[in-house]
Backbone as numpy.savetxt, mean C-alpha at the origin, in Angstrom:
# Nx Ny Nz CAx CAy CAz Cx Cy Cz
-7.46 -8.93 -4.48 -6.69 -9.22 -5.67 -5.23 -9.50 -5.34
-4.92 -9.61 -4.05 -3.56 -9.85 -3.61 -3.50 -9.75 -2.10
-2.32 -9.51 -1.59 -2.19 -9.29 -0.14 -0.89 -8.56 0.18
-0.84 -7.99 1.38 0.36 -7.30 1.86 1.34 -8.34 2.37
2.63 -8.14 2.04 3.64 -9.10 2.51 4.68 -8.47 3.43
4.72 -7.13 3.47 5.71 -6.47 4.33 5.31 -5.01 4.49
5.81 -4.39 5.52 5.61 -2.96 5.73 6.74 -2.43 6.61
7.01 -1.15 6.45 8.05 -0.53 7.28 7.76 0.96 7.38
8.43 1.59 8.31 8.39 3.05 8.44 9.64 3.56 7.71
9.46 4.45 6.73 10.60 4.95 5.97 11.28 6.12 6.68
12.30 6.69 6.04 13.08 7.78 6.66 12.26 9.04 6.89
11.10 9.16 6.22 10.21 10.31 6.40 9.08 10.01 7.39
9.23 8.92 8.14 8.23 8.47 9.11 6.87 8.19 8.48
6.90 7.65 7.27 5.68 7.26 6.58 5.67 5.74 6.42
4.47 5.18 6.40 4.33 3.73 6.22 4.51 3.39 4.75
5.36 2.42 4.49 5.51 1.86 3.15 5.10 0.39 3.23
4.20 -0.01 2.36 3.74 -1.39 2.34 4.14 -2.05 1.02
4.48 -3.31 1.10 4.81 -4.10 -0.08 3.67 -5.10 -0.26
3.11 -5.12 -1.45 1.96 -5.98 -1.73 2.19 -6.83 -2.96
1.48 -7.93 -3.01 1.46 -8.81 -4.17 0.11 -8.64 -4.86
0.14 -8.56 -6.17 -1.08 -8.46 -6.98 -1.16 -9.75 -7.79
-2.26 -10.46 -7.68 -2.42 -11.72 -8.41 -2.86 -11.43 -9.84
-1.91 -10.99 -10.66 -2.26 -10.55 -12.02 -2.73 -11.70 -12.90
-2.31 -12.92 -12.63 -2.80 -14.05 -13.42 -4.28 -14.32 -13.17
-4.75 -14.00 -11.98 -6.16 -14.20 -11.65 -7.02 -13.00 -12.03
-6.43 -11.81 -12.00 -7.16 -10.56 -12.23 -6.49 -9.76 -13.34
-6.39 -10.37 -14.50 -5.62 -9.80 -15.61 -6.16 -8.43 -16.05
-7.49 -8.28 -16.19 -8.06 -7.00 -16.60 -7.79 -5.91 -15.57
-7.92 -6.26 -14.29 -7.64 -5.28 -13.23 -6.16 -4.90 -13.21
-5.28 -5.89 -13.49 -3.85 -5.62 -13.55 -3.54 -4.60 -14.65
-4.17 -4.79 -15.81 -3.94 -3.87 -16.93 -4.43 -2.46 -16.57
-5.60 -2.39 -15.92 -6.11 -1.08 -15.50 -5.19 -0.44 -14.46
-4.67 -1.25 -13.54 -3.73 -0.73 -12.53 -2.48 -0.18 -13.20
-1.97 -0.87 -14.20 -0.79 -0.40 -14.93 -1.05 0.94 -15.61
-2.22 1.08 -16.23 -2.58 2.34 -16.91 -2.71 3.48 -15.91
-3.37 3.24 -14.80 -3.52 4.28 -13.77 -2.17 4.64 -13.16
-1.32 3.63 -12.94 0.00 3.91 -12.39 0.79 4.81 -13.33
0.72 4.56 -14.63 1.44 5.37 -15.62 0.98 6.83 -15.59
-0.27 7.06 -15.17 -0.83 8.41 -15.08 -0.73 8.98 -13.67
-0.04 8.26 -12.76 0.09 8.64 -11.35 -1.27 8.74 -10.66
-2.20 7.86 -11.05 -3.55 7.88 -10.48 -3.90 6.59 -9.75
-2.92 5.75 -9.51 -3.15 4.53 -8.75 -2.79 4.83 -7.30
-3.78 4.82 -6.45 -3.58 5.18 -5.05 -3.89 3.97 -4.17
-3.68 4.16 -2.88 -3.85 3.07 -1.93 -4.54 3.58 -0.68
-5.24 2.70 -0.03 -5.87 3.03 1.25 -5.59 1.88 2.21
-5.32 2.22 3.45 -5.13 1.16 4.43 -5.56 1.63 5.80
-5.85 0.67 6.62 -6.23 0.91 8.01 -5.21 0.21 8.90
-4.79 0.92 9.93 -3.86 0.36 10.90 -4.51 0.30 12.26
-4.09 -0.64 13.05 -4.49 -0.72 14.45 -3.25 -0.97 15.29
-3.34 -0.55 16.53 -2.26 -0.80 17.49 -2.89 -0.91 18.87
-2.40 -1.83 19.65 -2.92 -1.97 21.00 -2.73 -0.67 21.77
-3.71 -0.32 22.58 -3.69 0.96 23.30 -2.42 1.11 24.13
-1.99 0.03 24.77 -0.80 0.15 25.64 0.48 0.41 24.85
0.48 0.19 23.54 1.68 0.45 22.74 1.66 1.85 22.11
0.56 2.59 22.26 0.44 3.91 21.65 1.05 5.00 22.54
1.60 5.99 21.88 2.09 7.18 22.59 1.20 8.35 22.20
0.69 9.08 23.17 -0.17 10.23 22.89 0.63 11.50 23.12
0.73 12.31 22.06 1.48 13.56 22.13 0.58 14.70 22.60
1.18 15.79 23.04 0.43 16.91 23.59 -0.52 17.55 22.58
-0.22 17.44 21.29 -1.09 18.03 20.26 -2.23 17.10 19.85
-2.38 15.95 20.53 -3.45 15.02 20.21 -3.05 13.93 19.23
-1.87 14.04 18.64 -1.38 13.03 17.71 -1.04 11.76 18.48
-1.29 10.63 17.85 -0.93 9.34 18.44 0.18 8.70 17.62
1.16 8.17 18.29 2.20 7.37 17.64 1.83 5.93 17.87
1.67 5.19 16.76 1.32 3.78 16.85 2.58 2.94 16.81
2.80 2.18 17.85 3.92 1.23 17.90 3.34 -0.16 17.76
4.09 -1.06 17.21 3.63 -2.44 17.02 2.28 -2.47 16.31
2.17 -1.71 15.22 0.91 -1.64 14.48 0.74 -2.85 13.57
-0.49 -3.07 13.17 -0.79 -4.13 12.22 -1.91 -3.65 11.30
-1.91 -4.19 10.09 -2.92 -3.82 9.10 -4.24 -4.52 9.41
-5.32 -3.77 9.34 -6.65 -4.38 9.42 -7.32 -4.34 8.06
-6.72 -3.64 7.11 -7.22 -3.59 5.75 -6.25 -2.82 4.87
-6.16 -3.21 3.60 -5.28 -2.53 2.66 -5.80 -2.81 1.26
-5.91 -1.78 0.43 -6.40 -2.01 -0.92 -5.98 -0.92 -1.89
-5.94 -1.28 -3.16 -5.68 -0.31 -4.22 -6.95 0.46 -4.51
-6.80 1.74 -4.81 -7.92 2.58 -5.22 -7.72 2.92 -6.69
-8.61 2.50 -7.51 -8.49 2.68 -8.95 -9.06 4.04 -9.35
-8.18 5.06 -9.42 -8.61 6.39 -9.85 -9.39 7.15 -8.80
-9.32 6.73 -7.55 -10.04 7.38 -6.45 -9.02 8.10 -5.57
-9.37 9.31 -5.15 -8.47 10.04 -4.25 -8.54 9.43 -2.85
-7.38 9.15 -2.27 -7.37 8.58 -0.91 -7.58 9.67 0.14
-7.91 9.26 1.34 -8.08 10.21 2.44 -6.77 10.96 2.71
-5.66 10.25 2.63 -4.34 10.87 2.79 -3.78 11.14 1.39
-3.56 12.40 1.03 -3.11 12.71 -0.33 -1.78 12.06 -0.72
-0.97 11.67 0.24 0.32 11.05 -0.08 0.23 9.53 -0.19
-0.97 8.97 -0.01 -1.15 7.51 -0.07 -1.28 7.08 -1.52
-0.15 6.80 -2.13 -0.16 6.44 -3.55 0.79 5.28 -3.79
0.62 4.65 -4.92 1.53 3.60 -5.34 2.71 4.30 -6.01
3.89 4.14 -5.46 5.03 4.86 -6.01 5.97 3.97 -6.80
5.71 2.68 -6.80 6.58 1.80 -7.59 5.82 0.51 -7.88
5.99 0.02 -9.09 5.44 -1.29 -9.45 6.55 -2.09 -10.10
6.72 -3.28 -9.65 7.75 -4.14 -10.22 7.08 -5.24 -11.02
7.67 -5.56 -12.12 7.18 -6.69 -12.91 8.34 -7.63 -13.15
8.01 -8.88 -13.24 9.05 -9.89 -13.47 8.74 -10.57 -14.80
9.69 -10.57 -15.69 9.52 -11.24 -16.97 10.31 -12.54 -16.95
9.61 -13.59 -17.26 10.26 -14.90 -17.32 10.62 -15.19 -18.76
11.84 -15.59 -18.99 12.25 -15.94 -20.35 12.46 -17.44 -20.41
12.08 -17.97 -21.51 12.22 -19.40 -21.70 13.62 -19.70 -22.24
14.35 -20.57 -21.58 15.68 -20.95 -22.05 15.56 -22.16 -22.98
16.26 -22.08 -24.08 16.22 -23.19 -25.03 17.55 -23.89 -25.09
């Protein structure tokens, strides 16, 4: 229903992704997404990959992924994500006004 256009690591070392939703093509899904977002129930799931040579392995078994890339990303409509903090925290809308 859209695609990812950007991603970054924020100040809390968490991945933030910016996505586009094709609301003109998926109007009913857009409306449902808006309703779930208003209830804080619109979540997200994504998969990352990183080449083995760019990974850092820590002593506790944690891996730091450098030069990562998305292999999948999607909205979860009312479904709990594997990571409890994986949620949509902002939605922007653009209103076009007609000039006369």
